[in-house]
mmCIF file of C-alpha atoms and ligand atoms in Angstrom:
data_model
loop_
_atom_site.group_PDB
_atom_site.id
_atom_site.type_symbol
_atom_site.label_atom_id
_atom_site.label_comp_id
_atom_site.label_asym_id
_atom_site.label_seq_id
_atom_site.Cartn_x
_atom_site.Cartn_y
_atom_site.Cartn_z
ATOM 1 C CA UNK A 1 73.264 -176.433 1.644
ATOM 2 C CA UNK A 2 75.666 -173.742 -0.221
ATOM 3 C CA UNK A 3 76.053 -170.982 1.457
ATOM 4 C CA UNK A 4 75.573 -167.346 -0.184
ATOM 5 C CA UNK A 5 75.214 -164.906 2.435
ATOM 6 C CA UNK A 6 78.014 -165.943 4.675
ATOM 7 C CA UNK A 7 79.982 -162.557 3.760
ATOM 8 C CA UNK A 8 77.164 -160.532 3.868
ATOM 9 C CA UNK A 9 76.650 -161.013 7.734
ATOM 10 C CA UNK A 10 78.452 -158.881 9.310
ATOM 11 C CA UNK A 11 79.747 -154.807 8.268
ATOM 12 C CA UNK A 12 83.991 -156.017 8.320
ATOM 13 C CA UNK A 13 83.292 -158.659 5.625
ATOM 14 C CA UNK A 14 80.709 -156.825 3.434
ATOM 15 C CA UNK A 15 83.574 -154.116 3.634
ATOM 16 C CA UNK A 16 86.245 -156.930 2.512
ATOM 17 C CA UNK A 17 84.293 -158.246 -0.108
ATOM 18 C CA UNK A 18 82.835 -155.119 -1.923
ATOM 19 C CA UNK A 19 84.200 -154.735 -5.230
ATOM 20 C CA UNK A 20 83.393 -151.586 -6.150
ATOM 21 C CA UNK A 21 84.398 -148.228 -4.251
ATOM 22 C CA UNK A 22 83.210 -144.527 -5.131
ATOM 23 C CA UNK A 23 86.332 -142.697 -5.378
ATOM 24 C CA UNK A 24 86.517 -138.884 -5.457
ATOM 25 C CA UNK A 25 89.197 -138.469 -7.916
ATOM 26 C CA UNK A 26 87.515 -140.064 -10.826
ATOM 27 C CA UNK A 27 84.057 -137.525 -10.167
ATOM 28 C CA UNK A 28 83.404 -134.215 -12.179
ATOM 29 C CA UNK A 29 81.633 -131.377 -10.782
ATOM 30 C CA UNK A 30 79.609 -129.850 -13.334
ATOM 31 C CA UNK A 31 79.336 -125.904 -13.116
ATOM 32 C CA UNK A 32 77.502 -123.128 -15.041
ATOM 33 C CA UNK A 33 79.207 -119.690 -15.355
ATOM 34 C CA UNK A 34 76.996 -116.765 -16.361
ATOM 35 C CA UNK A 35 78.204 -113.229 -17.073
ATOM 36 C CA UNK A 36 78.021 -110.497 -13.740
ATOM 37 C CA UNK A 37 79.583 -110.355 -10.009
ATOM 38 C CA UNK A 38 78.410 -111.859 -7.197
ATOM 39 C CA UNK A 39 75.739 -113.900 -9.090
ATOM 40 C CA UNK A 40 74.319 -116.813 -7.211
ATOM 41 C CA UNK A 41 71.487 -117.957 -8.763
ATOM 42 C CA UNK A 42 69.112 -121.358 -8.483
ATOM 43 C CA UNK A 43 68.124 -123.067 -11.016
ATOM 44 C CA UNK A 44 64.513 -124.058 -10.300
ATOM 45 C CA UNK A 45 65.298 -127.344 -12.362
ATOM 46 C CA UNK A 46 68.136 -128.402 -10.338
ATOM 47 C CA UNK A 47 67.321 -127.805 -6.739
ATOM 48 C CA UNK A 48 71.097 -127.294 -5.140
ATOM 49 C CA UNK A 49 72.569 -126.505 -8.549
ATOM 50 C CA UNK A 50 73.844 -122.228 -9.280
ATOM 51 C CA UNK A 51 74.242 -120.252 -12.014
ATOM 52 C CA UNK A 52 77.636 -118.515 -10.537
ATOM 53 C CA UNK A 53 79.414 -115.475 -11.672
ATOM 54 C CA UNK A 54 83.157 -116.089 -12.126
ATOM 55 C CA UNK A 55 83.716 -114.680 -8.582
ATOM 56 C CA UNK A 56 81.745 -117.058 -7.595
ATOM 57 C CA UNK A 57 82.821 -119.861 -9.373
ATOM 58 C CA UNK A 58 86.519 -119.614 -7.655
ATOM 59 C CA UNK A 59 84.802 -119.308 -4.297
ATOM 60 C CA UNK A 60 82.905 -122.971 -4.532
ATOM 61 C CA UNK A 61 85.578 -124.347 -6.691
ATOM 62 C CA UNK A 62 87.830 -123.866 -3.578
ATOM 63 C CA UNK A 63 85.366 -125.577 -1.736
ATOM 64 C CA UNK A 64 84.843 -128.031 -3.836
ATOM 65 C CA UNK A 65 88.851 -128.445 -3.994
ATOM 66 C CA UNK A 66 89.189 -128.909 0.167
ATOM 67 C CA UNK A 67 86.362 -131.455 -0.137
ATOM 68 C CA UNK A 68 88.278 -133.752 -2.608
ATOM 69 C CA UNK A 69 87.026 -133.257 -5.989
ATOM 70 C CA UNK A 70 89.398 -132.187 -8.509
ATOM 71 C CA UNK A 71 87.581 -132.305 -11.795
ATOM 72 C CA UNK A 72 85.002 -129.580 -13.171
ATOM 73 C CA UNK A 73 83.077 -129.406 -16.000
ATOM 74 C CA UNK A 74 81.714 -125.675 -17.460
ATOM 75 C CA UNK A 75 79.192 -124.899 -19.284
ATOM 76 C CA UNK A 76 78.790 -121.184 -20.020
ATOM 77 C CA UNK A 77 75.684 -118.874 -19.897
ATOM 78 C CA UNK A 78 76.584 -115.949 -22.864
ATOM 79 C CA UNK A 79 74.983 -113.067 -22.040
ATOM 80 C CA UNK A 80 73.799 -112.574 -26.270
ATOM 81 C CA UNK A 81 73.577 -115.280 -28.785
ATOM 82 C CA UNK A 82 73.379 -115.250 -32.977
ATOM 83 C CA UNK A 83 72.312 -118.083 -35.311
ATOM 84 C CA UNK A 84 76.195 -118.706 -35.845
ATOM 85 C CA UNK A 85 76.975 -118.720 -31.796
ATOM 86 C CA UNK A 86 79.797 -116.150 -32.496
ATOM 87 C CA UNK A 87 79.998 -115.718 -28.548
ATOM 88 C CA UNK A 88 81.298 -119.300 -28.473
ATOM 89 C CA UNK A 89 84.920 -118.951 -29.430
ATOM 90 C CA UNK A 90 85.402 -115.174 -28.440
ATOM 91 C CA UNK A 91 88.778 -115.222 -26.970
ATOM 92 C CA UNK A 92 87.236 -112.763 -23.747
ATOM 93 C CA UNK A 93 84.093 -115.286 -23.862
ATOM 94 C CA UNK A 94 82.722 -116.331 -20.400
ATOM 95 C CA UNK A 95 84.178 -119.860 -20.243
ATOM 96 C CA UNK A 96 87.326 -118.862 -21.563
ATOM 97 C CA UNK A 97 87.581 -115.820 -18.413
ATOM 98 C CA UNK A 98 85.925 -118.364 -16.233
ATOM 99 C CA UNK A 99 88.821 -121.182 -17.224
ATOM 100 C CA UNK A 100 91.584 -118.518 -17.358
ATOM 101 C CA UNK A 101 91.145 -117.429 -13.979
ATOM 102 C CA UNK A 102 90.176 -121.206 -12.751
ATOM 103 C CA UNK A 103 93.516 -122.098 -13.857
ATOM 104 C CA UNK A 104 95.296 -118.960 -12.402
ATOM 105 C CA UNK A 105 93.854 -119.701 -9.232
ATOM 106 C CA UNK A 106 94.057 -123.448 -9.186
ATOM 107 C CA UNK A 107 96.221 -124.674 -11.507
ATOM 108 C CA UNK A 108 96.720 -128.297 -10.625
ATOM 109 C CA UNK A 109 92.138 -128.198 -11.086
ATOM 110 C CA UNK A 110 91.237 -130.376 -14.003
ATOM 111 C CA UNK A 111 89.290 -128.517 -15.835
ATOM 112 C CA UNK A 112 86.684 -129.480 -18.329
ATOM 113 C CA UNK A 113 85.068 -127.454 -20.972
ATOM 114 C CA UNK A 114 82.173 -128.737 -22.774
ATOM 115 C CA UNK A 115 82.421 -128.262 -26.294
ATOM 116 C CA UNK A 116 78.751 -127.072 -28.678
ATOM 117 C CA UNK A 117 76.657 -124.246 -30.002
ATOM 118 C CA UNK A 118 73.497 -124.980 -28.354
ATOM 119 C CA UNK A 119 74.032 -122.514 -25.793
ATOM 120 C CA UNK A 120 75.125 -119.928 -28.148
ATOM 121 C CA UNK A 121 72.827 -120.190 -30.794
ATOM 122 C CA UNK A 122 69.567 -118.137 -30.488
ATOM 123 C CA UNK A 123 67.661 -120.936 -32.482
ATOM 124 C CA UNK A 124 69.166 -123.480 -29.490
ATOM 125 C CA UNK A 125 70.541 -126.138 -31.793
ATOM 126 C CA UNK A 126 73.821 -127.577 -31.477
ATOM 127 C CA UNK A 127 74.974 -126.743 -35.151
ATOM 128 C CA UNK A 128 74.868 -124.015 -37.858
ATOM 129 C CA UNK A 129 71.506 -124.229 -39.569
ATOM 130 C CA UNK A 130 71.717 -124.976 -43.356
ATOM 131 C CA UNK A 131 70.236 -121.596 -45.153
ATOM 132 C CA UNK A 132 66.857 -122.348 -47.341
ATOM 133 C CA UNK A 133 67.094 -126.102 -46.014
ATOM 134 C CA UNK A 134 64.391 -125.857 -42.971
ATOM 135 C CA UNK A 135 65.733 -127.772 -39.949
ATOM 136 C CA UNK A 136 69.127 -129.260 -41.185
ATOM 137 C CA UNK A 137 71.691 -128.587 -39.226
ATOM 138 C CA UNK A 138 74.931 -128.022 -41.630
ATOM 139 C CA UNK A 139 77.612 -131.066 -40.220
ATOM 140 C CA UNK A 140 80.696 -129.455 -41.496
ATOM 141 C CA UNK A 141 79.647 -125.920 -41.069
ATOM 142 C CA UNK A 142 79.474 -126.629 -37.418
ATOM 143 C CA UNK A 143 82.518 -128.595 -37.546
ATOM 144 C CA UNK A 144 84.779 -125.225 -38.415
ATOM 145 C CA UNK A 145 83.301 -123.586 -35.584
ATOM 146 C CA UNK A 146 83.675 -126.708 -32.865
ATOM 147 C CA UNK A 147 87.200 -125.996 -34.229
ATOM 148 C CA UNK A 148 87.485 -122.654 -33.288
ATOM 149 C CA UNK A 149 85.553 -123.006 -29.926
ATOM 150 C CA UNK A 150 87.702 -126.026 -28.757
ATOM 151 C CA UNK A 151 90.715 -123.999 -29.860
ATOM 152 C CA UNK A 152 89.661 -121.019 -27.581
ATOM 153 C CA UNK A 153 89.238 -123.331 -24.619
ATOM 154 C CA UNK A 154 92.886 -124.627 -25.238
ATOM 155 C CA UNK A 155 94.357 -120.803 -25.404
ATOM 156 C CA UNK A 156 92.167 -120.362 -22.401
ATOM 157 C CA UNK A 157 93.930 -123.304 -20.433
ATOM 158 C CA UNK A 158 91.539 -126.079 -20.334
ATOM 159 C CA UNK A 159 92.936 -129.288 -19.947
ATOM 160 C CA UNK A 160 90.552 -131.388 -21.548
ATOM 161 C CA UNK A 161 87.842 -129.840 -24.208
ATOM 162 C CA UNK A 162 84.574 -132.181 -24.502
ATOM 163 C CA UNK A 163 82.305 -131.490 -27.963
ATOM 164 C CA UNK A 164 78.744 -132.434 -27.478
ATOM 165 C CA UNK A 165 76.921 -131.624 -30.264
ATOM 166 C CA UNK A 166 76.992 -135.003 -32.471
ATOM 167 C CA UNK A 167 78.317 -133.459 -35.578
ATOM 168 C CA UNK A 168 80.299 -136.173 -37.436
ATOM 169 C CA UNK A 169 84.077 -135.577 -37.622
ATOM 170 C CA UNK A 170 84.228 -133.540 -34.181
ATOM 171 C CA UNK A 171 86.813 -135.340 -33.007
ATOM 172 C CA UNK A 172 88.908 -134.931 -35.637
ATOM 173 C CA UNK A 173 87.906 -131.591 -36.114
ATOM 174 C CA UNK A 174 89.542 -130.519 -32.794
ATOM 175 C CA UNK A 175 92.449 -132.448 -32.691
ATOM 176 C CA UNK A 176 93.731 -130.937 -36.362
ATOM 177 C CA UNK A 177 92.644 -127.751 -34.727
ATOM 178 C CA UNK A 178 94.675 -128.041 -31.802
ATOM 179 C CA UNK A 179 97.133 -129.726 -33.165
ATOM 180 C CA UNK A 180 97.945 -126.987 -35.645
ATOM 181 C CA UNK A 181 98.341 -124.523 -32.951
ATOM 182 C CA UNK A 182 100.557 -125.865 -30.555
ATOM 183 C CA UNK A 183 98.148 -127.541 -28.339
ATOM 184 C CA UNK A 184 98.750 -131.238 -29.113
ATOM 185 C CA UNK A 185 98.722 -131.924 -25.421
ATOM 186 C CA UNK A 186 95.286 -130.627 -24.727
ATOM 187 C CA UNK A 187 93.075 -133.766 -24.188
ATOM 188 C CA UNK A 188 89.506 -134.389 -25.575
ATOM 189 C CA UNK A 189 87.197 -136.524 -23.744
ATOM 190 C CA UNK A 190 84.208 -137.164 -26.304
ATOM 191 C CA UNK A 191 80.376 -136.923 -25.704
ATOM 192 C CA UNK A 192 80.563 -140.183 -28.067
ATOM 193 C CA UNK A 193 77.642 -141.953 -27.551
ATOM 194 C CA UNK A 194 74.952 -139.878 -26.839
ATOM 195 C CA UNK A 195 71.005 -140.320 -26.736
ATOM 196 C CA UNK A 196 68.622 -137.973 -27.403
ATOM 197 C CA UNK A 197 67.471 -138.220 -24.214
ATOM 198 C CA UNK A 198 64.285 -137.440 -22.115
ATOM 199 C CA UNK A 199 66.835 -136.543 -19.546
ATOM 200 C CA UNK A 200 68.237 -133.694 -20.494
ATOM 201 C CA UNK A 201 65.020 -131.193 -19.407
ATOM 202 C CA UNK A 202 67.116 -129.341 -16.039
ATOM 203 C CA UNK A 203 70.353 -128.816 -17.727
ATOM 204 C CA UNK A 204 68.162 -127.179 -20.919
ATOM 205 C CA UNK A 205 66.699 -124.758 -18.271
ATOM 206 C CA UNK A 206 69.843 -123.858 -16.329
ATOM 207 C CA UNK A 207 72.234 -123.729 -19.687
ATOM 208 C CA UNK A 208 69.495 -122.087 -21.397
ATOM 209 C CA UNK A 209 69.694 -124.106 -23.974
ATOM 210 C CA UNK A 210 66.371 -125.004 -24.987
ATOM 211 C CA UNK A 211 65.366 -125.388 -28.878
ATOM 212 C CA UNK A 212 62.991 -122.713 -30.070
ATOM 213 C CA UNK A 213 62.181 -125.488 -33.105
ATOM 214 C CA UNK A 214 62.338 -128.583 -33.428
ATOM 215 C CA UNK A 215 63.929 -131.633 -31.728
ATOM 216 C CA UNK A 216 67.797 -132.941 -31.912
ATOM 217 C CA UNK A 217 67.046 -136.221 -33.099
ATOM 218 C CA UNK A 218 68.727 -135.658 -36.138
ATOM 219 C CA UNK A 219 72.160 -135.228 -34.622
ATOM 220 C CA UNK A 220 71.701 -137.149 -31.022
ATOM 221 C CA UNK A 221 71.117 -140.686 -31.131
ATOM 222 C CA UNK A 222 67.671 -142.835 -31.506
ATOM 223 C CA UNK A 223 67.467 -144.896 -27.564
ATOM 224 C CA UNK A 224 66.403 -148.158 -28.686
ATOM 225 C CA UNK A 225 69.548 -148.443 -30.613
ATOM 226 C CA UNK A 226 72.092 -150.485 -28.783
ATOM 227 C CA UNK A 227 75.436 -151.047 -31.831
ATOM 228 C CA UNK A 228 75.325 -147.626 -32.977
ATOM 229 C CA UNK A 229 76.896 -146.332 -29.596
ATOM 230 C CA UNK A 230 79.376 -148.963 -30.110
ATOM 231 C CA UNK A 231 80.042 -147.521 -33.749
ATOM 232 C CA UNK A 232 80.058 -143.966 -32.579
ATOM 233 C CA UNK A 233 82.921 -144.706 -29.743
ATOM 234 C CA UNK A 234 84.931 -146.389 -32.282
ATOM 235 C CA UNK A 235 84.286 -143.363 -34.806
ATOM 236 C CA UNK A 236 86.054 -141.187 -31.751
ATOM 237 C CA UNK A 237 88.651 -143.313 -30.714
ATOM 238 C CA UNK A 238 89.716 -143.435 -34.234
ATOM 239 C CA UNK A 239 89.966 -139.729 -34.657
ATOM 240 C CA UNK A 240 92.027 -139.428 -31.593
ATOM 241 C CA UNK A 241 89.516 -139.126 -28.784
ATOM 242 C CA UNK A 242 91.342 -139.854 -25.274
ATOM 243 C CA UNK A 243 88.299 -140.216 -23.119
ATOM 244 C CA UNK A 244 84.519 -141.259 -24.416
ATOM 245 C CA UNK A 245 81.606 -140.614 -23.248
ATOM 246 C CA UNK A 246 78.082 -142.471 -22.474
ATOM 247 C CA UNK A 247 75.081 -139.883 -21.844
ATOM 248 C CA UNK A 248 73.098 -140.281 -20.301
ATOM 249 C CA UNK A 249 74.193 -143.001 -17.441
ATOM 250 C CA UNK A 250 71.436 -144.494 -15.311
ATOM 251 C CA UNK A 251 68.987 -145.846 -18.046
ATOM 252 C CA UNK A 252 72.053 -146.554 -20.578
ATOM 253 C CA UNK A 253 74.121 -149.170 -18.349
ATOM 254 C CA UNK A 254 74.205 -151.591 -20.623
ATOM 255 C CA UNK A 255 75.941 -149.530 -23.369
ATOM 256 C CA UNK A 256 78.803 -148.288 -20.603
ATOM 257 C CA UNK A 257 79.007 -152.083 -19.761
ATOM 258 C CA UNK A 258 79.142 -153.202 -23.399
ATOM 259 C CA UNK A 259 81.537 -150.010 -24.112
ATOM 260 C CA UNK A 260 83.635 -151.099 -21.315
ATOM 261 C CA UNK A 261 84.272 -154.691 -22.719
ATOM 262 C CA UNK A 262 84.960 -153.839 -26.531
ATOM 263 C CA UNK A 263 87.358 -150.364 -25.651
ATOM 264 C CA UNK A 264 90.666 -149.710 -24.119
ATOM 265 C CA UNK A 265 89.942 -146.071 -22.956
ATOM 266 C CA UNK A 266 89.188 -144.331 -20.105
ATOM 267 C CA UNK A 267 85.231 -144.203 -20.357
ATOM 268 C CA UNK A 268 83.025 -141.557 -18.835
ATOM 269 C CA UNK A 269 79.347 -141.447 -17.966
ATOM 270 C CA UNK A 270 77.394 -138.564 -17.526
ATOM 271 C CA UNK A 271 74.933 -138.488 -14.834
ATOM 272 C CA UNK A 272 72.510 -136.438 -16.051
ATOM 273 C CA UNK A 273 70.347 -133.239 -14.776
ATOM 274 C CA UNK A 274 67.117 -135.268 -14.947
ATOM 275 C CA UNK A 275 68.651 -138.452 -13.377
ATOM 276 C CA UNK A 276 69.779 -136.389 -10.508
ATOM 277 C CA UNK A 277 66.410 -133.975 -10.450
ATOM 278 C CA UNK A 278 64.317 -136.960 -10.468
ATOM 279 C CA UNK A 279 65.651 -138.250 -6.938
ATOM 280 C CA UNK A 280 65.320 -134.796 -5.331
ATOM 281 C CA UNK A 281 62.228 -134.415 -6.293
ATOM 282 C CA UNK A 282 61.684 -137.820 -5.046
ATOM 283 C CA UNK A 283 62.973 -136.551 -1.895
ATOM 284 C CA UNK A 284 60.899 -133.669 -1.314
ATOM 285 C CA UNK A 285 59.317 -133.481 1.846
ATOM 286 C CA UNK A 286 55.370 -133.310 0.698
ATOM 287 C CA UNK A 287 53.494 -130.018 0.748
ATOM 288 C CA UNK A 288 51.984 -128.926 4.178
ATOM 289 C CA UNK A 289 48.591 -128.368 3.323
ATOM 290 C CA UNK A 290 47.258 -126.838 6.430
ATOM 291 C CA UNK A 291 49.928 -126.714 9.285
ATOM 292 C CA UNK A 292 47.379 -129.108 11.240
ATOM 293 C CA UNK A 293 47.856 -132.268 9.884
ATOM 294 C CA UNK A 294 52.162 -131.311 9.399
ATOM 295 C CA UNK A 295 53.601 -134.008 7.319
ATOM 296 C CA UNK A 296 55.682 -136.447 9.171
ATOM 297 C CA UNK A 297 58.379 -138.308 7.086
ATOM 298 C CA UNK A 298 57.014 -141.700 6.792
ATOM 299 C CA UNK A 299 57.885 -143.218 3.764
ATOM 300 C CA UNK A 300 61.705 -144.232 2.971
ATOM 301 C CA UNK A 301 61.791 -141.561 0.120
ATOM 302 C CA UNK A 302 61.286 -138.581 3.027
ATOM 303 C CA UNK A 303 64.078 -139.543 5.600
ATOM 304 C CA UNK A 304 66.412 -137.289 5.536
ATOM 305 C CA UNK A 305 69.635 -139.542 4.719
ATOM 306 C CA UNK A 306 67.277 -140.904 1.577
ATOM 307 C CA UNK A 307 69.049 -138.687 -1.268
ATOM 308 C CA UNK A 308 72.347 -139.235 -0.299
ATOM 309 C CA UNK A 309 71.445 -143.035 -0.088
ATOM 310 C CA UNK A 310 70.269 -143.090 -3.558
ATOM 311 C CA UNK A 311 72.672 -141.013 -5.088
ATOM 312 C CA UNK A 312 75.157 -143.491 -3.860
ATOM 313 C CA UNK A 313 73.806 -146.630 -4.905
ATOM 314 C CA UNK A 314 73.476 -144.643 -8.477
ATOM 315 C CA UNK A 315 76.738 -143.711 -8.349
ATOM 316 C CA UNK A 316 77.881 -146.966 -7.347
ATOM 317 C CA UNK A 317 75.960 -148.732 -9.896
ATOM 318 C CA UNK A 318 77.587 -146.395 -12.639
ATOM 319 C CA UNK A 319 81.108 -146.969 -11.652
ATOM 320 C CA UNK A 320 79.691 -150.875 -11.229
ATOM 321 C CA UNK A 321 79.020 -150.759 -15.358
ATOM 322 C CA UNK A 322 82.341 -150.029 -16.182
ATOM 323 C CA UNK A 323 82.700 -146.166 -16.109
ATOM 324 C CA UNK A 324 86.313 -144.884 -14.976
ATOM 325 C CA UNK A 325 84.886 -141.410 -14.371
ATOM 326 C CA UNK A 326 81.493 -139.712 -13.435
ATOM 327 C CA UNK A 327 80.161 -136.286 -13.985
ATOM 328 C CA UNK A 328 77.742 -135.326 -11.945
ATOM 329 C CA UNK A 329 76.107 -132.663 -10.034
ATOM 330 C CA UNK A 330 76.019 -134.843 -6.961
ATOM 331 C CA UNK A 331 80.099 -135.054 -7.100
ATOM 332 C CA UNK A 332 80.583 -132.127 -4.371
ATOM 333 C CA UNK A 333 77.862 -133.656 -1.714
ATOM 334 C CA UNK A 334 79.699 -137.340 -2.632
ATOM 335 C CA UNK A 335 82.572 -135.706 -1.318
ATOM 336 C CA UNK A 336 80.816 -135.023 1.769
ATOM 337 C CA UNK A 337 78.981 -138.041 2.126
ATOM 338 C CA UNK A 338 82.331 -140.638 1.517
ATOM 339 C CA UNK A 339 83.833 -138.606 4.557
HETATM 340 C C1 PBG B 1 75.070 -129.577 -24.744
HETATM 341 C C2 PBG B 1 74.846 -130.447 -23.561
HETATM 342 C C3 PBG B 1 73.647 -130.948 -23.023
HETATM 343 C C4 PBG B 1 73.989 -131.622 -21.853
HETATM 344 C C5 PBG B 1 75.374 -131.541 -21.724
HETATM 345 N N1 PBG B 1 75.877 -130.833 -22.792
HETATM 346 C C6 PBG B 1 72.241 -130.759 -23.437
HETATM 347 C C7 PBG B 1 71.709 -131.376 -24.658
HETATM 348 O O1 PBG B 1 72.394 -132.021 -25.433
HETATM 349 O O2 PBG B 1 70.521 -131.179 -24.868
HETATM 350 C C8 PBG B 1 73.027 -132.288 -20.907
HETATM 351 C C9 PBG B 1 73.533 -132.475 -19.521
HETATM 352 C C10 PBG B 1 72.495 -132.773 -18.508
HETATM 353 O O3 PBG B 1 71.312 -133.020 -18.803
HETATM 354 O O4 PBG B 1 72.859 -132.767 -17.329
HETATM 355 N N2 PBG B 1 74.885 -130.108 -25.982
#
């Protein structure tokens, strides 16, 4: 008989014949900056995730830094927003202080700054509303301001600037922007192929981000569509994208595997908030309902090693697919873990 499981017998040659390793310089720690001092806040959503103040920020980010990780991600929490997200791209903004002094402090820290209104906007979309048109968001009104938002990031110091709002033309958008002003070696790493996803609930609550109207399935793509990914990574690539993007990760393998295959760039995968909130929640211990009967962990969800076991294997699977590098807000405990 053929023999399959002769090198999974023993731990040495399961280590010599594993193909894929996690490795801690292609993971991205994602981090949200809100206005204030000494501001540690959870977010209810994302149990082990903070809202940090930018004294804050440094503090972890050094942490983060001695455990391995190199690569953040920030998303900023304005303290006002408009219908035109005119916080976004103020030059004294609170991702371009937070980046400023990131840099200052850590200057060899890739830093990450995502790139979109929705955070800015007091109607929550991602994009300018059209006037008198209802719910249409205005694609190349939004584009000027991606422009000028990307370009504030680049002044700031941010090494790579990452527009996620789906407009058509982002891309391009920011690279003539940069370009224009001197910053042609500022990188962009595109949220190209991304689903308007279930999966995004956590990160809505912690970036407070969520829509007052409306959905975004008129700029984010439809899930059961498989080629237009494939078309929207080529669209970036084209206008000059260096890194793209598949969002979410976990239920959207297939398109990082098929994205993998067809392109010759670096391709990222964003774990998202509800991937990651779904397995804590998972491994809750249960609710002690009357200190009597104290829950004892019996099922595999409740040991105590169960999260970081799962967020492995996720991980692992990920990188599996195809992706070079990984966001997500389990990067600093990986770091721990892969000790
Ligand atoms: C902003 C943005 C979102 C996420 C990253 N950038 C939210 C959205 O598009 O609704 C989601 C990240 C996550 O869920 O972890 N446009």
């Amino acid at each position: 008989m053929h023999r399959l499981r002769r090198l999974r017998k023993s731990p040495a040659l399961r280590e010599l014949a594993a193909q894929v390793r996690l490795n801690l310089s292609n993971l991205v720690m994602p981090y949200f900056v809100s206005p204030g001092k000494k501001l540690r806040q959870p977010i209810k959503s994302l149990p082990g995730i903070f809202r940090l103040s930018e004294d804050e920020l440094l503090k972890d980010v050094e942490g983060l830094k001695r455990s391995g990780i190199n690569a953040i991600i920030l998303f900023g929490i304005p303290r006002d927003k408009d219908d035109k997200a005119t916080n976004a791209y103020d030059e004294k903004g609170i991702v371009q202080r937070a980046v400023a002094s990131l840099k200052k402090n850590f200057p060899d820290l890739a830093v990450v700054s995502d790139v979109c209104l929705c955070g800015y906007t007091s109607h929550g979309h991602c994009g300018i509303i059209k006037a008198g048109h209802g719910l249409e968001v205005d694609n190349d009104e939004t584009l000027k301001v991606l422009a000028k938002i990307a370009l504030s990031h680049a002044r700031a110091g941010a090494d790579i600037v990452a527009p996620s709002s789906m407009m058509d033309g982002q891309v391009d958008a920011i690279r003539r922007g940069l370009d224009a002003n001197g910053f042609e070696d500022t990188a962009i790493m595109g949220y190209s192929a991304k689903f308007a996803s279930n999966f995004y609930g956590p990160f809505r609550e912690a970036a407070d981000s969520g829509m007052q109207f409306g959905d975004r399935k008129s700029y984010q793509m439809d899930f059961r569509n498989a080629n237009e990914p494939l078309r929207e990574i080529e669209a970036d690539i084209q206008e000059g994208a260096d890194i793209v993007m598949v969002k979410p990760a976990l239920a959207y393998l297939d398109i990082i595997v098929r994205a993998k295959e067809k392109f010759n760039v670096p391709i990222a995968a964003y774990n998202v908030s509800g991937e990651y909130s779904m397995v804590k929640a998972y491994c809750q211990p249960p609710p002690r309902r009357g200190a009597a009967k104290a829950a004892k962990p019996e099922t595999r969800s409740q040991k105590p090693e169960a999260e970081k076991e799962l967020a492995l294997e996720i991980l692992t699977a990920i990188k599996r697919a195809g992706a070079d590098i990984i966001i997500s807000y389990w990067a600093k405990d990986a770091a721990r873990w892969l000790k």
